[in-house]
Amino acid sequence: MDLEEGLNPWYGVAITAIVWAFFILIFYVINKWMKERNRIGLIAFFFGIVSPGSGFAYSAAYTYAWITYALTIASMILILLSGEQDLYTIIFAIVFIIQAFAGSSYAHRAGRKLRKKRHATDQKAMEKAYLKDLASYIETGHHVAVDTNFLMHFYNVLTDLYENTNVQLFLHPTVFGELEGLKKSENRNTRASAQMGFDVIEMFQKGNRMQWTRKQPQGTNFSSADQRIVTGVLGEIRRGVKLVFASHDKGARILARSLQIPVVDPLEDGVTKVKKASVNMRKRGIE
């Protein structure tokens, strides 16, 4: 009887070790399905409490998961082997608590990194689609008129056009005014995007490839920024300038089409990847 009682704690450690290892191992399978899914810190914390190391495994940080697993199991073994059980119990508790919070923090950072990666992927897909759609217009002698939205979020497209074509950039004074206001925004990302817009304008201006669209014709009652920008483009077209309007703002595109202005729209190609990227960007407030 004494022998059995002496072995029971070891059985407990062995069973615990197997169960915790199983939790970590199962994430090797689960994460194949969750590869592109967001990780949530609170969920990682829960897994870390249920099974030490699982919070890291949830975020596919398997090295950290197994290190945590080894430390907690080692702490349990030391509790049984040592005469100073109180000390090693405290060590076990510290390791247990730290790993739960560390796993949660790692998941939060992994989720943020994944969102940035998705944003970059979506942005690249849209940029490639815009360049492809613009190419057909540029080949027929069109120049590009842009709105504030396009300047701020697709400056890479315009930089590519500057470097690889002779296209002229047409800009309405309203766009310049909007950028002036946005560069003073309290949002750091908005300020940075507005500044990038100014960088693009200056690049075209220094290359003598920037033109201002003239004021809208007399008698029109358009008052919103989009209306002023679009009618400015229309005025240039009526004067014989071949222009295509580039905007990532759906409302501006609708208005331009209603006035028979050529509009660059990669979504017309029906490419699923591009449509998905557009939806994701809209969810982030871009458009």
mmCIF file of C-alpha atoms in Angstrom:
data_model
loop_
_atom_site.group_PDB
_atom_site.id
_atom_site.type_symbol
_atom_site.label_atom_id
_atom_site.label_comp_id
_atom_site.label_asym_id
_atom_site.label_seq_id
_atom_site.Cartn_x
_atom_site.Cartn_y
_atom_site.Cartn_z
ATOM 1 C CA MET A 1 0.000 0.000 0.000
ATOM 2 C CA ASP A 2 2.833 2.381 0.848
ATOM 3 C CA LEU A 3 4.499 1.575 -2.485
ATOM 4 C CA GLU A 4 1.297 2.364 -4.416
ATOM 5 C CA GLU A 5 0.859 5.638 -2.574
ATOM 6 C CA GLY A 6 4.459 6.528 -3.423
ATOM 7 C CA LEU A 7 3.899 5.851 -7.123
ATOM 8 C CA ASN A 8 0.573 7.698 -7.449
ATOM 9 C CA PRO A 9 2.104 11.190 -7.735
ATOM 10 C CA TRP A 10 4.348 9.975 -10.535
ATOM 11 C CA TYR A 11 1.369 8.546 -12.353
ATOM 12 C CA GLY A 12 -0.233 11.974 -12.025
ATOM 13 C CA VAL A 13 2.829 13.708 -13.481
ATOM 14 C CA ALA A 14 3.003 11.198 -16.340
ATOM 15 C CA ILE A 15 -0.681 11.600 -17.219
ATOM 16 C CA THR A 16 -0.405 15.387 -16.978
ATOM 17 C CA ALA A 17 2.666 15.352 -19.228
ATOM 18 C CA ILE A 18 0.845 13.252 -21.834
ATOM 19 C CA VAL A 19 -2.272 15.455 -21.789
ATOM 20 C CA TRP A 20 -0.303 18.698 -22.037
ATOM 21 C CA ALA A 21 1.848 17.275 -24.848
ATOM 22 C CA PHE A 22 -1.328 16.225 -26.671
ATOM 23 C CA PHE A 23 -2.687 19.783 -26.478
ATOM 24 C CA ILE A 24 0.499 21.134 -28.051
ATOM 25 C CA LEU A 25 0.662 18.422 -30.713
ATOM 26 C CA ILE A 26 -2.937 18.931 -31.786
ATOM 27 C CA PHE A 27 -2.143 22.524 -32.716
ATOM 28 C CA TYR A 28 0.205 21.213 -35.412
ATOM 29 C CA VAL A 29 -2.965 20.007 -37.140
ATOM 30 C CA ILE A 30 -5.271 22.879 -36.165
ATOM 31 C CA ASN A 31 -2.826 25.557 -37.300
ATOM 32 C CA LYS A 32 -2.791 24.163 -40.848
ATOM 33 C CA TRP A 33 -6.423 25.278 -41.010
ATOM 34 C CA MET A 34 -5.804 28.467 -39.008
ATOM 35 C CA LYS A 35 -2.694 29.521 -40.939
ATOM 36 C CA GLU A 36 -4.119 32.826 -42.195
ATOM 37 C CA ARG A 37 -6.527 33.402 -39.329
ATOM 38 C CA ASN A 38 -6.117 36.038 -36.678
ATOM 39 C CA ARG A 39 -4.797 35.100 -33.231
ATOM 40 C CA ILE A 40 -6.478 36.516 -30.129
ATOM 41 C CA GLY A 41 -4.577 37.101 -26.905
ATOM 42 C CA LEU A 42 -7.467 36.148 -24.602
ATOM 43 C CA ILE A 43 -7.877 32.769 -26.304
ATOM 44 C CA ALA A 44 -4.134 32.132 -26.013
ATOM 45 C CA PHE A 45 -4.322 32.979 -22.304
ATOM 46 C CA PHE A 46 -7.146 30.453 -21.856
ATOM 47 C CA PHE A 47 -5.158 27.706 -23.590
ATOM 48 C CA GLY A 48 -2.111 28.578 -21.491
ATOM 49 C CA ILE A 49 -4.145 28.061 -18.306
ATOM 50 C CA VAL A 50 -5.637 24.775 -19.522
ATOM 51 C CA SER A 51 -2.326 23.403 -20.754
ATOM 52 C CA PRO A 52 1.030 25.199 -20.285
ATOM 53 C CA GLY A 53 2.665 25.853 -23.636
ATOM 54 C CA SER A 54 -0.602 25.637 -25.557
ATOM 55 C CA GLY A 55 -0.927 29.417 -25.632
ATOM 56 C CA PHE A 56 2.266 29.537 -27.689
ATOM 57 C CA ALA A 57 1.236 26.510 -29.768
ATOM 58 C CA TYR A 58 -2.023 28.308 -30.619
ATOM 59 C CA SER A 59 0.140 30.983 -32.296
ATOM 60 C CA ALA A 60 2.334 28.324 -33.976
ATOM 61 C CA ALA A 61 5.292 29.251 -31.724
ATOM 62 C CA TYR A 62 6.160 25.604 -31.155
ATOM 63 C CA THR A 63 9.692 26.148 -29.836
ATOM 64 C CA TYR A 64 8.378 28.391 -27.068
ATOM 65 C CA ALA A 65 5.558 25.919 -26.471
ATOM 66 C CA TRP A 66 7.891 22.977 -25.873
ATOM 67 C CA ILE A 67 10.273 25.038 -23.734
ATOM 68 C CA THR A 68 7.335 26.085 -21.569
ATOM 69 C CA TYR A 69 6.110 22.501 -21.443
ATOM 70 C CA ALA A 70 9.543 21.251 -20.362
ATOM 71 C CA LEU A 71 9.892 23.904 -17.641
ATOM 72 C CA THR A 72 6.500 23.182 -16.103
ATOM 73 C CA ILE A 73 6.978 19.406 -16.160
ATOM 74 C CA ALA A 74 10.482 19.815 -14.720
ATOM 75 C CA SER A 75 9.046 21.975 -11.944
ATOM 76 C CA MET A 76 6.502 19.274 -11.104
ATOM 77 C CA ILE A 77 9.201 16.606 -11.000
ATOM 78 C CA LEU A 78 11.387 18.762 -8.743
ATOM 79 C CA ILE A 79 8.453 19.209 -6.375
ATOM 80 C CA LEU A 80 8.254 15.420 -5.991
ATOM 81 C CA LEU A 81 12.005 14.828 -5.777
ATOM 82 C CA SER A 82 12.979 17.684 -3.495
ATOM 83 C CA GLY A 83 12.506 17.959 0.183
ATOM 84 C CA GLU A 84 11.890 21.679 -0.300
ATOM 85 C CA GLN A 85 8.502 21.318 -1.936
ATOM 86 C CA ASP A 86 7.358 24.816 -1.021
ATOM 87 C CA LEU A 87 10.203 26.406 -3.000
ATOM 88 C CA TYR A 88 9.580 24.382 -6.143
ATOM 89 C CA THR A 89 5.832 24.819 -5.830
ATOM 90 C CA ILE A 90 6.408 28.573 -5.919
ATOM 91 C CA ILE A 91 8.706 28.147 -8.943
ATOM 92 C CA PHE A 92 6.036 26.068 -10.690
ATOM 93 C CA ALA A 93 3.385 28.709 -9.957
ATOM 94 C CA ILE A 94 5.619 31.489 -11.291
ATOM 95 C CA VAL A 95 6.395 29.561 -14.492
ATOM 96 C CA PHE A 96 2.712 28.684 -14.916
ATOM 97 C CA ILE A 97 1.500 32.275 -14.553
ATOM 98 C CA ILE A 98 4.265 33.836 -16.657
ATOM 99 C CA GLN A 99 3.774 31.421 -19.551
ATOM 100 C CA ALA A 100 0.021 32.132 -19.649
ATOM 101 C CA PHE A 101 0.560 35.882 -19.949
ATOM 102 C CA ALA A 102 3.551 35.467 -22.290
ATOM 103 C CA GLY A 103 1.501 33.244 -24.601
ATOM 104 C CA SER A 104 -1.273 35.831 -24.635
ATOM 105 C CA SER A 105 1.169 38.626 -25.460
ATOM 106 C CA TYR A 106 2.762 36.586 -28.232
ATOM 107 C CA ALA A 107 -0.654 35.850 -29.773
ATOM 108 C CA HIS A 108 -1.524 39.546 -29.718
ATOM 109 C CA ARG A 109 1.712 40.431 -31.508
ATOM 110 C CA ALA A 110 1.297 37.542 -33.960
ATOM 111 C CA GLY A 111 -2.230 38.725 -34.753
ATOM 112 C CA ARG A 112 -1.006 42.253 -35.378
ATOM 113 C CA LYS A 113 1.783 40.945 -37.622
ATOM 114 C CA LEU A 114 -0.715 38.843 -39.578
ATOM 115 C CA ARG A 115 -3.005 41.839 -40.083
ATOM 116 C CA LYS A 116 -0.076 43.865 -41.423
ATOM 117 C CA LYS A 117 0.813 41.021 -43.774
ATOM 118 C CA ARG A 118 -2.774 40.824 -45.015
ATOM 119 C CA HIS A 119 -2.849 44.580 -45.513
ATOM 120 C CA ALA A 120 0.369 44.437 -47.546
ATOM 121 C CA THR A 121 -0.980 41.541 -49.631
ATOM 122 C CA ASP A 122 -4.281 43.321 -50.303
ATOM 123 C CA GLN A 123 -2.484 46.559 -51.135
ATOM 124 C CA LYS A 124 -0.139 44.814 -53.556
ATOM 125 C CA ALA A 125 -3.039 43.034 -55.285
ATOM 126 C CA MET A 126 -4.932 46.299 -55.767
ATOM 127 C CA GLU A 127 -1.825 48.156 -56.964
ATOM 128 C CA LYS A 128 -1.100 45.459 -59.534
ATOM 129 C CA ALA A 129 -4.717 45.536 -60.719
ATOM 130 C CA TYR A 130 -4.749 49.335 -61.033
ATOM 131 C CA LEU A 131 -1.494 49.321 -63.003
ATOM 132 C CA LYS A 132 -2.869 46.695 -65.364
ATOM 133 C CA ASP A 133 -6.074 48.656 -65.935
ATOM 134 C CA LEU A 134 -4.242 51.965 -66.350
ATOM 135 C CA ALA A 135 -1.838 50.471 -68.893
ATOM 136 C CA SER A 136 -4.581 50.033 -71.496
ATOM 137 C CA TYR A 137 -5.510 53.726 -71.225
ATOM 138 C CA ILE A 138 -1.921 54.990 -71.227
ATOM 139 C CA GLU A 139 -1.188 52.974 -74.373
ATOM 140 C CA THR A 140 -3.915 54.976 -76.141
ATOM 141 C CA GLY A 141 -2.461 58.314 -75.053
ATOM 142 C CA HIS A 142 -4.493 59.008 -71.914
ATOM 143 C CA HIS A 143 -3.081 60.949 -68.990
ATOM 144 C CA VAL A 144 -4.183 60.365 -65.390
ATOM 145 C CA ALA A 145 -6.365 62.528 -63.176
ATOM 146 C CA VAL A 146 -6.519 61.509 -59.526
ATOM 147 C CA ASP A 147 -8.491 62.297 -56.401
ATOM 148 C CA THR A 148 -7.256 62.601 -52.822
ATOM 149 C CA ASN A 149 -8.048 58.984 -51.946
ATOM 150 C CA PHE A 150 -5.946 57.589 -54.776
ATOM 151 C CA LEU A 151 -2.997 59.876 -54.048
ATOM 152 C CA MET A 152 -2.922 58.842 -50.398
ATOM 153 C CA HIS A 153 -3.344 55.095 -50.749
ATOM 154 C CA PHE A 154 -1.902 54.266 -54.176
ATOM 155 C CA TYR A 155 1.192 56.431 -54.372
ATOM 156 C CA ASN A 156 3.184 53.336 -55.387
ATOM 157 C CA VAL A 157 1.053 53.058 -58.528
ATOM 158 C CA LEU A 158 1.722 56.686 -59.422
ATOM 159 C CA THR A 159 5.435 56.302 -58.687
ATOM 160 C CA ASP A 160 5.532 53.313 -61.038
ATOM 161 C CA LEU A 161 3.787 55.355 -63.742
ATOM 162 C CA TYR A 162 6.265 58.193 -63.279
ATOM 163 C CA GLU A 163 9.260 55.887 -63.592
ATOM 164 C CA ASN A 164 8.022 53.720 -66.456
ATOM 165 C CA THR A 165 5.788 55.962 -68.591
ATOM 166 C CA ASN A 166 5.568 59.548 -69.816
ATOM 167 C CA VAL A 167 2.087 60.059 -68.394
ATOM 168 C CA GLN A 168 1.073 63.470 -67.048
ATOM 169 C CA LEU A 169 -0.626 63.821 -63.648
ATOM 170 C CA PHE A 170 -3.702 66.065 -63.557
ATOM 171 C CA LEU A 171 -4.732 67.454 -60.195
ATOM 172 C CA HIS A 172 -7.664 69.582 -59.074
ATOM 173 C CA PRO A 173 -6.875 72.333 -56.499
ATOM 174 C CA THR A 174 -9.481 70.710 -54.224
ATOM 175 C CA VAL A 175 -7.231 67.646 -53.891
ATOM 176 C CA PHE A 176 -4.319 69.825 -52.814
ATOM 177 C CA GLY A 177 -6.530 71.550 -50.238
ATOM 178 C CA GLU A 178 -7.767 68.242 -48.838
ATOM 179 C CA LEU A 179 -4.208 66.972 -48.474
ATOM 180 C CA GLU A 180 -3.263 70.168 -46.635
ATOM 181 C CA GLY A 181 -6.003 69.464 -44.108
ATOM 182 C CA LEU A 182 -5.264 65.743 -43.779
ATOM 183 C CA LYS A 183 -1.552 66.228 -43.102
ATOM 184 C CA LYS A 184 -2.626 67.931 -39.853
ATOM 185 C CA SER A 185 -4.790 64.975 -38.804
ATOM 186 C CA GLU A 186 -4.418 63.547 -35.307
ATOM 187 C CA ASN A 187 -4.150 60.090 -36.877
ATOM 188 C CA ARG A 188 -0.502 59.277 -37.563
ATOM 189 C CA ASN A 189 -1.265 56.992 -40.513
ATOM 190 C CA THR A 190 -3.473 59.627 -42.134
ATOM 191 C CA ARG A 191 -0.745 62.249 -41.750
ATOM 192 C CA ALA A 192 1.821 59.891 -43.270
ATOM 193 C CA SER A 193 -0.434 59.015 -46.223
ATOM 194 C CA ALA A 194 -1.162 62.688 -46.887
ATOM 195 C CA GLN A 195 2.565 63.434 -46.880
ATOM 196 C CA MET A 196 3.162 60.609 -49.349
ATOM 197 C CA GLY A 197 0.526 62.204 -51.565
ATOM 198 C CA PHE A 198 2.462 65.469 -51.483
ATOM 199 C CA ASP A 199 5.660 63.589 -52.317
ATOM 200 C CA VAL A 200 4.027 62.178 -55.449
ATOM 201 C CA ILE A 201 2.747 65.612 -56.494
ATOM 202 C CA GLU A 202 6.190 67.134 -56.024
ATOM 203 C CA MET A 203 7.820 64.308 -57.959
ATOM 204 C CA PHE A 204 5.592 64.913 -60.996
ATOM 205 C CA GLN A 205 5.925 68.679 -60.642
ATOM 206 C CA LYS A 206 9.738 68.556 -60.625
ATOM 207 C CA GLY A 207 9.571 66.399 -63.736
ATOM 208 C CA ASN A 208 7.330 68.988 -65.440
ATOM 209 C CA ARG A 209 4.618 66.351 -65.656
ATOM 210 C CA MET A 210 1.943 67.807 -63.394
ATOM 211 C CA GLN A 211 -1.024 69.854 -64.588
ATOM 212 C CA TRP A 212 -3.823 71.571 -62.677
ATOM 213 C CA THR A 213 -7.359 70.904 -63.829
ATOM 214 C CA ARG A 214 -9.149 74.190 -64.349
ATOM 215 C CA LYS A 215 -12.178 75.462 -62.488
ATOM 216 C CA GLN A 216 -15.536 73.855 -63.221
ATOM 217 C CA PRO A 217 -17.686 75.497 -65.885
ATOM 218 C CA GLN A 218 -19.931 78.364 -64.867
ATOM 219 C CA GLY A 219 -23.506 77.506 -64.052
ATOM 220 C CA THR A 220 -22.918 74.129 -62.391
ATOM 221 C CA ASN A 221 -24.270 73.535 -58.915
ATOM 222 C CA PHE A 222 -21.730 70.931 -57.813
ATOM 223 C CA SER A 223 -20.460 71.757 -54.346
ATOM 224 C CA SER A 224 -18.920 68.631 -52.791
ATOM 225 C CA ALA A 225 -15.223 67.872 -53.118
ATOM 226 C CA ASP A 226 -15.846 64.845 -55.347
ATOM 227 C CA GLN A 227 -18.128 66.880 -57.593
ATOM 228 C CA ARG A 228 -15.576 69.673 -57.985
ATOM 229 C CA ILE A 229 -12.793 67.201 -58.735
ATOM 230 C CA VAL A 230 -14.811 65.201 -61.261
ATOM 231 C CA THR A 231 -16.220 68.225 -63.083
ATOM 232 C CA GLY A 232 -12.692 69.624 -63.264
ATOM 233 C CA VAL A 233 -11.667 66.426 -65.064
ATOM 234 C CA LEU A 234 -14.703 66.748 -67.339
ATOM 235 C CA GLY A 235 -13.694 70.303 -68.218
ATOM 236 C CA GLU A 236 -10.249 69.140 -69.346
ATOM 237 C CA ILE A 237 -11.741 66.343 -71.440
ATOM 238 C CA ARG A 238 -14.055 68.840 -73.144
ATOM 239 C CA ARG A 239 -10.978 70.909 -73.989
ATOM 240 C CA GLY A 240 -9.512 67.933 -75.809
ATOM 241 C CA VAL A 241 -7.277 66.397 -73.140
ATOM 242 C CA LYS A 242 -7.396 62.594 -73.045
ATOM 243 C CA LEU A 243 -7.830 61.735 -69.355
ATOM 244 C CA VAL A 244 -8.701 58.678 -67.318
ATOM 245 C CA PHE A 245 -9.910 59.222 -63.759
ATOM 246 C CA ALA A 246 -8.214 57.167 -61.025
ATOM 247 C CA SER A 247 -10.075 56.947 -57.732
ATOM 248 C CA HIS A 248 -10.535 54.301 -55.065
ATOM 249 C CA ASP A 249 -13.691 56.089 -53.925
ATOM 250 C CA LYS A 250 -16.784 54.325 -55.234
ATOM 251 C CA GLY A 251 -18.923 57.472 -55.047
ATOM 252 C CA ALA A 252 -16.428 59.457 -57.113
ATOM 253 C CA ARG A 253 -16.246 56.678 -59.705
ATOM 254 C CA ILE A 254 -20.041 56.556 -59.995
ATOM 255 C CA LEU A 255 -20.198 60.319 -60.483
ATOM 256 C CA ALA A 256 -17.442 60.208 -63.112
ATOM 257 C CA ARG A 257 -19.160 57.448 -65.085
ATOM 258 C CA SER A 258 -22.420 59.395 -65.030
ATOM 259 C CA LEU A 259 -20.561 62.177 -66.871
ATOM 260 C CA GLN A 260 -19.062 59.723 -69.399
ATOM 261 C CA ILE A 261 -15.549 60.132 -67.981
ATOM 262 C CA PRO A 262 -13.225 57.120 -68.490
ATOM 263 C CA VAL A 263 -12.653 55.520 -65.086
ATOM 264 C CA VAL A 264 -9.971 53.055 -64.065
ATOM 265 C CA ASP A 265 -11.663 50.206 -62.210
ATOM 266 C CA PRO A 266 -9.802 46.898 -61.704
ATOM 267 C CA LEU A 267 -12.938 45.326 -60.212
ATOM 268 C CA GLU A 268 -14.490 45.239 -63.675
ATOM 269 C CA ASP A 269 -12.134 42.371 -64.548
ATOM 270 C CA GLY A 270 -13.960 40.170 -62.038
ATOM 271 C CA VAL A 271 -10.787 38.764 -60.490
ATOM 272 C CA THR A 272 -11.739 37.151 -57.172
ATOM 273 C CA LYS A 273 -8.403 37.970 -55.515
ATOM 274 C CA VAL A 274 -8.754 41.653 -56.377
ATOM 275 C CA LYS A 275 -12.372 41.781 -55.228
ATOM 276 C CA LYS A 276 -11.412 40.172 -51.931
ATOM 277 C CA ALA A 277 -8.586 42.672 -51.479
ATOM 278 C CA SER A 278 -10.984 45.533 -52.192
ATOM 279 C CA VAL A 279 -13.472 44.254 -49.600
ATOM 280 C CA ASN A 280 -10.719 43.882 -46.996
ATOM 281 C CA MET A 281 -9.484 47.426 -47.629
ATOM 282 C CA ARG A 282 -13.029 48.758 -47.372
ATOM 283 C CA LYS A 283 -13.360 47.086 -43.967
ATOM 284 C CA ARG A 284 -10.272 48.992 -42.859
ATOM 285 C CA GLY A 285 -11.891 52.226 -43.982
ATOM 286 C CA ILE A 286 -9.986 52.664 -47.245
ATOM 287 C CA GLU A 287 -12.821 53.787 -49.568
#
